[in-house]
Coordinates of C-alpha atoms in Angstrom, one line a residue:
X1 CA 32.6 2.9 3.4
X2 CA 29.7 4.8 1.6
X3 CA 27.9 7.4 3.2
X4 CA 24.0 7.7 3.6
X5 CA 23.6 10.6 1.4
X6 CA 25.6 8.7 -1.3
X7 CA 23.7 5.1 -1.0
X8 CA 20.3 6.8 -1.2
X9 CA 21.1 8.9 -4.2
X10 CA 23.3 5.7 -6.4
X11 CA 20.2 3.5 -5.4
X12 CA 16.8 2.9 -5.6
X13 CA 16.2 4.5 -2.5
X14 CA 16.8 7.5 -4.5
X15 CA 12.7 7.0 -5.0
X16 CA 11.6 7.1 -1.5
X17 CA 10.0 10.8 -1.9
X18 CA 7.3 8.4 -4.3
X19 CA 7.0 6.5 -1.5
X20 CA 6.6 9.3 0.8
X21 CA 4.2 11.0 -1.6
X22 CA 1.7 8.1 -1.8
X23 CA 2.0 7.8 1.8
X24 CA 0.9 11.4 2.8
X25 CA -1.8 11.1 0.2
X26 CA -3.0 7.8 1.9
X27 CA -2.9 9.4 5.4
X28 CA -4.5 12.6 4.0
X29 CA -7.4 10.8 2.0
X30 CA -7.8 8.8 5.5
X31 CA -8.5 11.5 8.0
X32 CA -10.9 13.6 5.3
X33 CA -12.7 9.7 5.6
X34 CA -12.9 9.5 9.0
X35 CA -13.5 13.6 9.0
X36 CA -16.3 13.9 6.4
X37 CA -18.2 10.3 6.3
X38 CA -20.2 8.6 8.4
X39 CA -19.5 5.2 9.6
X40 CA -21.0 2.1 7.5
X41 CA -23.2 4.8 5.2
X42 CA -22.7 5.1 1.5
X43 CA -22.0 8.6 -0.1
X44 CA -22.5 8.0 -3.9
X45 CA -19.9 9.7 -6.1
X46 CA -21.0 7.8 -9.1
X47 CA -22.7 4.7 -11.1
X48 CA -20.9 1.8 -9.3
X49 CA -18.4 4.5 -7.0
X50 CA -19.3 5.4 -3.0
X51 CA -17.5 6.9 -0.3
X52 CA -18.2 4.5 2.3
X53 CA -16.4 4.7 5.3
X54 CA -15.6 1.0 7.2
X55 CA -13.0 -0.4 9.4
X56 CA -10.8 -3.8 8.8
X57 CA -9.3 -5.2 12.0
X58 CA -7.6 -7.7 10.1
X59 CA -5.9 -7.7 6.3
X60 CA -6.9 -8.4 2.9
X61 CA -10.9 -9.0 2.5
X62 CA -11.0 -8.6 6.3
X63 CA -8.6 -12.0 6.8
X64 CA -8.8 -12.9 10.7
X65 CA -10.5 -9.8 11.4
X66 CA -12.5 -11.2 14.4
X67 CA -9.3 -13.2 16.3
X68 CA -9.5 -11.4 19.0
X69 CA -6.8 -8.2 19.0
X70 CA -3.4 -10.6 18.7
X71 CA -3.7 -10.4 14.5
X72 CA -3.1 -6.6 14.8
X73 CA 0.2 -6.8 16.3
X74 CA 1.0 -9.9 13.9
X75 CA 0.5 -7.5 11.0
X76 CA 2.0 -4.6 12.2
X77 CA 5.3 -6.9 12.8
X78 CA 4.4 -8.3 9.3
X79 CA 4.6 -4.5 8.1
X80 CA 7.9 -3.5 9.8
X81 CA 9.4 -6.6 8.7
X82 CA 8.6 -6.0 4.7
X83 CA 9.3 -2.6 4.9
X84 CA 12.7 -3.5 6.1
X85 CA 12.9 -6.0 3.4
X86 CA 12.0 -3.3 0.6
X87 CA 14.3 -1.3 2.0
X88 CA 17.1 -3.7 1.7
X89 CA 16.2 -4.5 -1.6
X90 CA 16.2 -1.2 -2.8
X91 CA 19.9 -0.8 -2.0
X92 CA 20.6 -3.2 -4.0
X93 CA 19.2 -1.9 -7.4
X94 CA 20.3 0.9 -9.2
X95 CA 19.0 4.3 -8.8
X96 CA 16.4 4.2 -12.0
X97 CA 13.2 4.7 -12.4
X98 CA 12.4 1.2 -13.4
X99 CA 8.9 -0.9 -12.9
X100 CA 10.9 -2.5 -10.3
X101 CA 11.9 -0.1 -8.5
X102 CA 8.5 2.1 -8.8
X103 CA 6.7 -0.5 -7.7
X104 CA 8.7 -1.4 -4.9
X105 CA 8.1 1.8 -3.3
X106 CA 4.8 1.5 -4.4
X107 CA 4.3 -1.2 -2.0
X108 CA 6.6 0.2 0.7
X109 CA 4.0 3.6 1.0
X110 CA 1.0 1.1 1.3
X111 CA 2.7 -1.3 3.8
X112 CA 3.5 1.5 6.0
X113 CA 0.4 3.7 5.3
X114 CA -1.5 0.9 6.8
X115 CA 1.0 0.2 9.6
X116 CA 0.2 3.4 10.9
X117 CA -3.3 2.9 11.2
X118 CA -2.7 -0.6 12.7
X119 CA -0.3 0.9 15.6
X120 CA -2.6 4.4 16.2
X121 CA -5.8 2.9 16.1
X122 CA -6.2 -0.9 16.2
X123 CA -7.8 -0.8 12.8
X124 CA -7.3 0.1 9.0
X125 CA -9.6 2.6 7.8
X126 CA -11.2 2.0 4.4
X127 CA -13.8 4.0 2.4
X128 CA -13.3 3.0 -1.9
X129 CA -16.7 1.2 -2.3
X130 CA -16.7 -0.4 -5.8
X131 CA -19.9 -2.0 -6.5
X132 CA -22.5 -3.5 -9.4
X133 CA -26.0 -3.8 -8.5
X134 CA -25.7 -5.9 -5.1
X135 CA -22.3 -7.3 -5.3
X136 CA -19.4 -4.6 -3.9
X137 CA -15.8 -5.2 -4.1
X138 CA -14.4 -5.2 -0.7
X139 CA -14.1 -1.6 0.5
X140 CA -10.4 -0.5 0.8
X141 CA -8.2 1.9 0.6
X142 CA -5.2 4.4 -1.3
X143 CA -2.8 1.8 1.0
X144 CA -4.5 -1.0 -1.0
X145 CA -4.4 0.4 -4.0
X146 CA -0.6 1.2 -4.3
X147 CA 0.6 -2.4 -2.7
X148 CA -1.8 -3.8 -5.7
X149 CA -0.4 -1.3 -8.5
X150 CA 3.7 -2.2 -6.8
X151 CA 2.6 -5.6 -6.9
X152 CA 1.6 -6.1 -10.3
X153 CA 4.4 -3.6 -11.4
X154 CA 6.9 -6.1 -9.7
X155 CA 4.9 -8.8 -11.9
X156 CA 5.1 -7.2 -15.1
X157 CA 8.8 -6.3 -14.5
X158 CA 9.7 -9.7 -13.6
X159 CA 8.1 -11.3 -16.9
X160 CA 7.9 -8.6 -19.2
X161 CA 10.6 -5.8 -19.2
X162 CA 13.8 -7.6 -17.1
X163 CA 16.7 -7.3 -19.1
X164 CA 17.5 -11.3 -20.6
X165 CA 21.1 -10.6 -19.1
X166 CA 19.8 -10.4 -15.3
X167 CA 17.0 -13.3 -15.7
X168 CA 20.3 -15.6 -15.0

């Protein structure tokens, strides 16, 4: 039977430090948010750029954010349950560096980044405020932004760069 030290280094878990990486910078760029900005007030960086510092109680765009409380523990056991699910599909693919694999982790960081949040403080903090004239974006978060990059990176893998011999 394999050891632990040998299935993380012949798999793709042999790119969790990525995953560690992105999720000290999320938790990091988090608590200078919460340090250094004020709640709900813009702090322009640039044409169409703020810091603005905001709160989701619920997931994407705010989904269910006003339920109640209950959707916070649904999305925390949502969290723990992909994470696992990454997990066990890293073990199954090779230890390279592939879009698959990348982005998988990718998506692990930002799944967990914002499962800490959910568990510490009932809420996801977000502060990237992309905007053009009136309209902004909804505000999010480095979480966010590395489940979006591992998700299209699983995307373009899957139609792009897959080897023909393991599409069957």
């Amino acid at each position: 039977m394999p050891n632990l030290k040998s299935i993380v280094s012949q798999t793709g878990l042999r790119y969790l430090w990525l995953a560690g990486l992105v999720l000290l910078l999320d938790q990091v760029t988090k608590y200078l948010a919460v340090s250094y900005l004020t709640f709900g007030e813009p702090l322009a960086v640039m044409p169409h750029f703020n810091l603005t510092l905001v709160y989701n109680y619920g997931a994407a765009f705010s989904f269910l954010a006003d339920m109640g409380g209950w959707q916070r523990w649904f999305f925390a056991v949502l969290a723990i349950g992909v994470s696992i699910g990454l997990l066990f599909w890293l073990t199954k693919l090779k230890a390279k560096p592939t879009f698959e694999v990348l982005g998988l982790q990718l998506i692990l960081a930002g799944a967990i980044g914002n499962l800490i949040d959910r568990v510490l403080f009932g809420k996801v903090t977000d502060f990237l405020d992309f905007y053009y004239g009136s309209w902004h974006y909804a505000t999010f978060n480095i979480a966010d932004m590395a489940i979006t990059m591992g998700a299209a990176m699983l995307i373009i893998y899957e139609f792009f760069l897959r080897p023909k011999s393991s599409k069957n």
